[in-house]
Amino acid sequence: QRAGLSLVYAELRLLRAVLAAGCEWAVMLSGSCLPLLRLDALREELLKYSRSVVQYHFCRGGHQRIFGIQYGALQWKAWHRREVELLAALDESMLAERWAPLEANMQKYNLAPDEAVLVNELHERIGPLEERCERKAITYTEWEEAEQESGVRRARTFHTGVPDVAWKAKSEHGALFCRKVGLLSPEDERAWRE
């Protein structure tokens, strides 16, 4: 089962904490993501961008008709403070009123709320995302084949550390993280730290 609206509310609480701490960037990751560069270098990379970095896509007819949305996005995002301020101001009770009735259908059609709610709320406040957000993946991910019964594709787990292809994606495409890395052995952890 996919995550529900509670994940959206958790992201909003994190964004509000980012504002309270005076941060310029908020990076949303999964617990199994590993950075592909040291934290000081990661900060420098983010500061090169003048706008949020989101791997968004345009929803097709079915999602547009059923949910009334324009965009979907992978959950791994780097929000710039400008967008963080807009998102942090969202009222959770209004979000619940709008999105909770859609949650069952989102599960049915394999659309995770954290991949749709905030990008569409942002779009409704600022207009087309392409004018304010860099459309780019910040996380290297490989996808398994879709499950036959559900059609769901899941991220592949790397059990022996960050694969060479992720390091290549960092150098060639600017990937900042690798997902989904399993528990590392002491040797793999040392190799990653180097």
PDB file of C-alpha atoms in Angstrom:
ATOM      1  CA  GLN A   1       0.000   0.000   0.000  1.00  0.00           C
ATOM      2  CA  ARG A   2       1.234   3.460  -0.916  1.00  0.00           C
ATOM      3  CA  ALA A   3       1.719   6.223   1.614  1.00  0.00           C
ATOM      4  CA  GLY A   4      -1.264   8.425   2.363  1.00  0.00           C
ATOM      5  CA  LEU A   5      -1.894  12.093   3.041  1.00  0.00           C
ATOM      6  CA  SER A   6      -0.093  11.791   6.372  1.00  0.00           C
ATOM      7  CA  LEU A   7       3.169  11.855   4.404  1.00  0.00           C
ATOM      8  CA  VAL A   8       2.123  15.176   2.826  1.00  0.00           C
ATOM      9  CA  TYR A   9       1.423  16.616   6.284  1.00  0.00           C
ATOM     10  CA  ALA A  10       4.805  15.348   7.497  1.00  0.00           C
ATOM     11  CA  GLU A  11       6.515  17.050   4.548  1.00  0.00           C
ATOM     12  CA  LEU A  12       4.711  20.304   5.400  1.00  0.00           C
ATOM     13  CA  ARG A  13       5.896  20.077   9.012  1.00  0.00           C
ATOM     14  CA  LEU A  14       9.463  19.573   7.777  1.00  0.00           C
ATOM     15  CA  LEU A  15       9.149  22.565   5.451  1.00  0.00           C
ATOM     16  CA  ARG A  16       7.909  24.717   8.330  1.00  0.00           C
ATOM     17  CA  ALA A  17      10.881  23.583  10.431  1.00  0.00           C
ATOM     18  CA  VAL A  18      13.199  24.519   7.545  1.00  0.00           C
ATOM     19  CA  LEU A  19      11.765  28.050   7.544  1.00  0.00           C
ATOM     20  CA  ALA A  20      12.036  28.330  11.317  1.00  0.00           C
ATOM     21  CA  ALA A  21      15.704  27.293  11.103  1.00  0.00           C
ATOM     22  CA  GLY A  22      16.431  29.936   8.437  1.00  0.00           C
ATOM     23  CA  CYS A  23      17.476  27.418   5.765  1.00  0.00           C
ATOM     24  CA  GLU A  24      17.524  28.279   2.063  1.00  0.00           C
ATOM     25  CA  TRP A  25      16.862  24.725   0.860  1.00  0.00           C
ATOM     26  CA  ALA A  26      14.811  21.708   1.912  1.00  0.00           C
ATOM     27  CA  VAL A  27      15.722  18.367   0.360  1.00  0.00           C
ATOM     28  CA  MET A  28      13.087  15.639   0.525  1.00  0.00           C
ATOM     29  CA  LEU A  29      14.543  12.129   0.480  1.00  0.00           C
ATOM     30  CA  SER A  30      13.649   8.567   1.303  1.00  0.00           C
ATOM     31  CA  GLY A  31      15.253   6.876   4.283  1.00  0.00           C
ATOM     32  CA  SER A  32      17.210   4.619   1.944  1.00  0.00           C
ATOM     33  CA  CYS A  33      18.845   7.453  -0.044  1.00  0.00           C
ATOM     34  CA  LEU A  34      22.562   8.059   0.297  1.00  0.00           C
ATOM     35  CA  PRO A  35      24.274  11.298  -0.765  1.00  0.00           C
ATOM     36  CA  LEU A  36      26.760  10.990  -3.611  1.00  0.00           C
ATOM     37  CA  LEU A  37      28.879  13.833  -2.272  1.00  0.00           C
ATOM     38  CA  ARG A  38      29.897  15.232   1.082  1.00  0.00           C
ATOM     39  CA  LEU A  39      27.389  17.507   2.812  1.00  0.00           C
ATOM     40  CA  ASP A  40      29.448  20.670   2.291  1.00  0.00           C
ATOM     41  CA  ALA A  41      29.704  19.863  -1.440  1.00  0.00           C
ATOM     42  CA  LEU A  42      25.977  19.068  -1.523  1.00  0.00           C
ATOM     43  CA  ARG A  43      25.235  22.494  -0.071  1.00  0.00           C
ATOM     44  CA  GLU A  44      27.452  24.131  -2.701  1.00  0.00           C
ATOM     45  CA  GLU A  45      25.661  22.229  -5.486  1.00  0.00           C
ATOM     46  CA  LEU A  46      22.244  23.355  -4.253  1.00  0.00           C
ATOM     47  CA  LEU A  47      23.381  26.963  -3.999  1.00  0.00           C
ATOM     48  CA  LYS A  48      24.185  26.882  -7.738  1.00  0.00           C
ATOM     49  CA  TYR A  49      20.458  26.598  -8.468  1.00  0.00           C
ATOM     50  CA  SER A  50      18.276  29.675  -8.372  1.00  0.00           C
ATOM     51  CA  ARG A  51      15.040  27.701  -8.195  1.00  0.00           C
ATOM     52  CA  SER A  52      13.594  24.478  -6.826  1.00  0.00           C
ATOM     53  CA  VAL A  53      14.704  21.197  -8.411  1.00  0.00           C
ATOM     54  CA  VAL A  54      11.803  18.812  -8.972  1.00  0.00           C
ATOM     55  CA  GLN A  55      11.470  15.875 -11.340  1.00  0.00           C
ATOM     56  CA  TYR A  56       7.901  16.642 -12.324  1.00  0.00           C
ATOM     57  CA  HIS A  57       5.866  15.308 -15.219  1.00  0.00           C
ATOM     58  CA  PHE A  58       2.623  16.268 -16.891  1.00  0.00           C
ATOM     59  CA  CYS A  59      -0.290  14.033 -15.928  1.00  0.00           C
ATOM     60  CA  ARG A  60      -2.117  12.222 -18.668  1.00  0.00           C
ATOM     61  CA  GLY A  61      -5.839  12.286 -19.340  1.00  0.00           C
ATOM     62  CA  GLY A  62      -6.914   9.754 -16.690  1.00  0.00           C
ATOM     63  CA  HIS A  63      -5.227  11.439 -13.750  1.00  0.00           C
ATOM     64  CA  GLN A  64      -6.286  14.858 -15.027  1.00  0.00           C
ATOM     65  CA  ARG A  65      -9.938  13.795 -15.262  1.00  0.00           C
ATOM     66  CA  ILE A  66     -10.164  11.768 -12.059  1.00  0.00           C
ATOM     67  CA  PHE A  67      -8.133  14.032  -9.773  1.00  0.00           C
ATOM     68  CA  GLY A  68      -8.199  17.388 -11.552  1.00  0.00           C
ATOM     69  CA  ILE A  69      -4.408  17.692 -11.502  1.00  0.00           C
ATOM     70  CA  GLN A  70      -1.818  18.844 -14.002  1.00  0.00           C
ATOM     71  CA  TYR A  71       1.401  17.487 -12.483  1.00  0.00           C
ATOM     72  CA  GLY A  72       2.967  14.521 -10.803  1.00  0.00           C
ATOM     73  CA  ALA A  73       6.491  14.437  -9.371  1.00  0.00           C
ATOM     74  CA  LEU A  74       8.891  12.017  -7.816  1.00  0.00           C
ATOM     75  CA  GLN A  75       8.999  12.456  -4.068  1.00  0.00           C
ATOM     76  CA  TRP A  76      12.710  13.360  -4.047  1.00  0.00           C
ATOM     77  CA  LYS A  77      12.793  17.133  -4.370  1.00  0.00           C
ATOM     78  CA  ALA A  78      15.006  20.069  -3.516  1.00  0.00           C
ATOM     79  CA  TRP A  79      12.714  22.962  -2.573  1.00  0.00           C
ATOM     80  CA  HIS A  80      14.124  26.487  -2.673  1.00  0.00           C
ATOM     81  CA  ARG A  81      13.077  28.784   0.172  1.00  0.00           C
ATOM     82  CA  ARG A  82      10.783  30.742  -2.164  1.00  0.00           C
ATOM     83  CA  GLU A  83       8.616  27.648  -2.771  1.00  0.00           C
ATOM     84  CA  VAL A  84       9.057  26.431   0.816  1.00  0.00           C
ATOM     85  CA  GLU A  85       7.391  29.647   2.023  1.00  0.00           C
ATOM     86  CA  LEU A  86       4.388  29.103  -0.257  1.00  0.00           C
ATOM     87  CA  LEU A  87       4.008  25.435   0.662  1.00  0.00           C
ATOM     88  CA  ALA A  88       4.503  25.981   4.392  1.00  0.00           C
ATOM     89  CA  ALA A  89       1.589  28.435   4.359  1.00  0.00           C
ATOM     90  CA  LEU A  90      -0.851  25.746   3.164  1.00  0.00           C
ATOM     91  CA  ASP A  91      -3.653  25.009   5.595  1.00  0.00           C
ATOM     92  CA  GLU A  92      -3.726  21.276   6.438  1.00  0.00           C
ATOM     93  CA  SER A  93      -7.470  21.279   7.110  1.00  0.00           C
ATOM     94  CA  MET A  94      -8.120  22.719   3.643  1.00  0.00           C
ATOM     95  CA  LEU A  95      -5.804  20.122   2.128  1.00  0.00           C
ATOM     96  CA  ALA A  96      -7.678  17.378   3.956  1.00  0.00           C
ATOM     97  CA  GLU A  97     -11.012  18.721   2.737  1.00  0.00           C
ATOM     98  CA  ARG A  98      -9.833  18.708  -0.856  1.00  0.00           C
ATOM     99  CA  TRP A  99      -7.599  15.629  -1.020  1.00  0.00           C
ATOM    100  CA  ALA A 100      -8.936  13.147   1.574  1.00  0.00           C
ATOM    101  CA  PRO A 101     -11.981  12.252  -0.580  1.00  0.00           C
ATOM    102  CA  LEU A 102      -9.552  11.385  -3.407  1.00  0.00           C
ATOM    103  CA  GLU A 103      -7.235   9.226  -1.316  1.00  0.00           C
ATOM    104  CA  ALA A 104      -8.920   5.864  -2.030  1.00  0.00           C
ATOM    105  CA  ASN A 105      -8.824   6.499  -5.774  1.00  0.00           C
ATOM    106  CA  MET A 106      -5.219   7.608  -5.509  1.00  0.00           C
ATOM    107  CA  GLN A 107      -4.429   4.208  -3.970  1.00  0.00           C
ATOM    108  CA  LYS A 108      -6.472   2.476  -6.686  1.00  0.00           C
ATOM    109  CA  TYR A 109      -4.637   4.267  -9.492  1.00  0.00           C
ATOM    110  CA  ASN A 110      -1.194   3.994  -7.849  1.00  0.00           C
ATOM    111  CA  LEU A 111      -0.766   7.720  -7.314  1.00  0.00           C
ATOM    112  CA  ALA A 112       0.981   8.569  -4.058  1.00  0.00           C
ATOM    113  CA  PRO A 113      -0.229  11.811  -2.451  1.00  0.00           C
ATOM    114  CA  ASP A 114       3.352  12.974  -1.829  1.00  0.00           C
ATOM    115  CA  GLU A 115       3.895  12.734  -5.587  1.00  0.00           C
ATOM    116  CA  ALA A 116       0.867  14.869  -6.492  1.00  0.00           C
ATOM    117  CA  VAL A 117      -0.599  17.055  -3.754  1.00  0.00           C
ATOM    118  CA  LEU A 118       2.104  19.658  -3.121  1.00  0.00           C
ATOM    119  CA  VAL A 119       3.212  20.110  -6.737  1.00  0.00           C
ATOM    120  CA  ASN A 120      -0.385  20.746  -7.783  1.00  0.00           C
ATOM    121  CA  GLU A 121      -1.086  23.051  -4.852  1.00  0.00           C
ATOM    122  CA  LEU A 122       2.054  24.963  -5.827  1.00  0.00           C
ATOM    123  CA  HIS A 123       0.984  25.059  -9.483  1.00  0.00           C
ATOM    124  CA  GLU A 124      -2.375  26.541  -8.508  1.00  0.00           C
ATOM    125  CA  ARG A 125      -0.599  29.355  -6.647  1.00  0.00           C
ATOM    126  CA  ILE A 126       2.296  30.189  -8.977  1.00  0.00           C
ATOM    127  CA  GLY A 127       1.259  28.909 -12.393  1.00  0.00           C
ATOM    128  CA  PRO A 128       3.230  26.489 -14.563  1.00  0.00           C
ATOM    129  CA  LEU A 129       6.017  24.721 -12.666  1.00  0.00           C
ATOM    130  CA  GLU A 130       8.358  24.999 -15.611  1.00  0.00           C
ATOM    131  CA  GLU A 131       8.619  28.755 -14.940  1.00  0.00           C
ATOM    132  CA  ARG A 132       9.723  28.328 -11.298  1.00  0.00           C
ATOM    133  CA  CYS A 133      11.221  24.836 -10.973  1.00  0.00           C
ATOM    134  CA  GLU A 134      14.178  23.109 -12.590  1.00  0.00           C
ATOM    135  CA  ARG A 135      12.876  19.842 -14.080  1.00  0.00           C
ATOM    136  CA  LYS A 136      15.620  17.433 -13.099  1.00  0.00           C
ATOM    137  CA  ALA A 137      16.203  14.264 -11.119  1.00  0.00           C
ATOM    138  CA  ILE A 138      18.327  14.758  -8.015  1.00  0.00           C
ATOM    139  CA  THR A 139      18.262  11.066  -7.105  1.00  0.00           C
ATOM    140  CA  TYR A 140      19.636   8.160  -9.119  1.00  0.00           C
ATOM    141  CA  THR A 141      17.059   5.361  -9.101  1.00  0.00           C
ATOM    142  CA  GLU A 142      16.676   2.088 -10.995  1.00  0.00           C
ATOM    143  CA  TRP A 143      13.203   0.598 -11.296  1.00  0.00           C
ATOM    144  CA  GLU A 144      12.233  -3.055 -11.123  1.00  0.00           C
ATOM    145  CA  GLU A 145       9.852  -4.536 -13.661  1.00  0.00           C
ATOM    146  CA  ALA A 146       6.210  -3.831 -12.866  1.00  0.00           C
ATOM    147  CA  GLU A 147       4.433  -6.378 -10.678  1.00  0.00           C
ATOM    148  CA  GLN A 148       2.087  -8.410 -12.868  1.00  0.00           C
ATOM    149  CA  GLU A 149      -0.935  -8.200 -10.632  1.00  0.00           C
ATOM    150  CA  SER A 150      -0.789  -4.544  -9.600  1.00  0.00           C
ATOM    151  CA  GLY A 151       1.357  -2.991 -12.323  1.00  0.00           C
ATOM    152  CA  VAL A 152       3.375  -1.227  -9.610  1.00  0.00           C
ATOM    153  CA  ARG A 153       7.063  -0.597 -10.243  1.00  0.00           C
ATOM    154  CA  ARG A 154       9.326  -0.417  -7.232  1.00  0.00           C
ATOM    155  CA  ALA A 155      12.785   1.012  -6.841  1.00  0.00           C
ATOM    156  CA  ARG A 156      15.554  -1.547  -7.036  1.00  0.00           C
ATOM    157  CA  THR A 157      17.520  -2.058  -3.824  1.00  0.00           C
ATOM    158  CA  PHE A 158      21.307  -1.980  -4.063  1.00  0.00           C
ATOM    159  CA  HIS A 159      22.556  -4.439  -1.447  1.00  0.00           C
ATOM    160  CA  THR A 160      26.293  -3.990  -1.924  1.00  0.00           C
ATOM    161  CA  GLY A 161      26.614  -0.228  -1.807  1.00  0.00           C
ATOM    162  CA  VAL A 162      26.249   2.546  -4.332  1.00  0.00           C
ATOM    163  CA  PRO A 163      26.613   1.108  -7.851  1.00  0.00           C
ATOM    164  CA  ASP A 164      29.136   2.527 -10.319  1.00  0.00           C
ATOM    165  CA  VAL A 165      26.299   3.688 -12.568  1.00  0.00           C
ATOM    166  CA  ALA A 166      25.073   6.030  -9.783  1.00  0.00           C
ATOM    167  CA  TRP A 167      28.521   7.627  -9.548  1.00  0.00           C
ATOM    168  CA  LYS A 168      28.432   8.015 -13.331  1.00  0.00           C
ATOM    169  CA  ALA A 169      24.990   9.678 -13.065  1.00  0.00           C
ATOM    170  CA  LYS A 170      26.504  12.075 -10.528  1.00  0.00           C
ATOM    171  CA  SER A 171      29.348  13.097 -12.813  1.00  0.00           C
ATOM    172  CA  GLU A 172      27.349  13.174 -16.062  1.00  0.00           C
ATOM    173  CA  HIS A 173      23.883  14.316 -14.954  1.00  0.00           C
ATOM    174  CA  GLY A 174      24.372  15.936 -11.563  1.00  0.00           C
ATOM    175  CA  ALA A 175      22.621  13.285  -9.450  1.00  0.00           C
ATOM    176  CA  LEU A 176      23.048  14.175  -5.785  1.00  0.00           C
ATOM    177  CA  PHE A 177      21.716  10.980  -4.163  1.00  0.00           C
ATOM    178  CA  CYS A 178      21.321   7.272  -4.810  1.00  0.00           C
ATOM    179  CA  ARG A 179      18.182   5.374  -3.932  1.00  0.00           C
ATOM    180  CA  LYS A 180      17.594   2.639  -2.694  1.00  0.00           C
ATOM    181  CA  VAL A 181      20.654   1.462  -0.841  1.00  0.00           C
ATOM    182  CA  GLY A 182      20.271  -1.421   1.585  1.00  0.00           C
ATOM    183  CA  LEU A 183      22.135  -1.846   4.850  1.00  0.00           C
ATOM    184  CA  LEU A 184      25.832  -1.507   4.042  1.00  0.00           C
ATOM    185  CA  SER A 185      28.509  -3.852   5.238  1.00  0.00           C
ATOM    186  CA  PRO A 186      31.426  -2.130   7.041  1.00  0.00           C
ATOM    187  CA  GLU A 187      33.547  -2.462   3.867  1.00  0.00           C
ATOM    188  CA  ASP A 188      30.813  -0.983   1.641  1.00  0.00           C
ATOM    189  CA  GLU A 189      30.278   1.867   4.096  1.00  0.00           C
ATOM    190  CA  ARG A 190      33.998   2.686   4.043  1.00  0.00           C
ATOM    191  CA  ALA A 191      33.989   2.662   0.228  1.00  0.00           C
ATOM    192  CA  TRP A 192      30.972   4.995   0.165  1.00  0.00           C
ATOM    193  CA  ARG A 193      32.577   7.411   2.637  1.00  0.00           C
ATOM    194  CA  GLU A 194      35.674   7.655   0.446  1.00  0.00           C
TER     195      GLU A 194
END
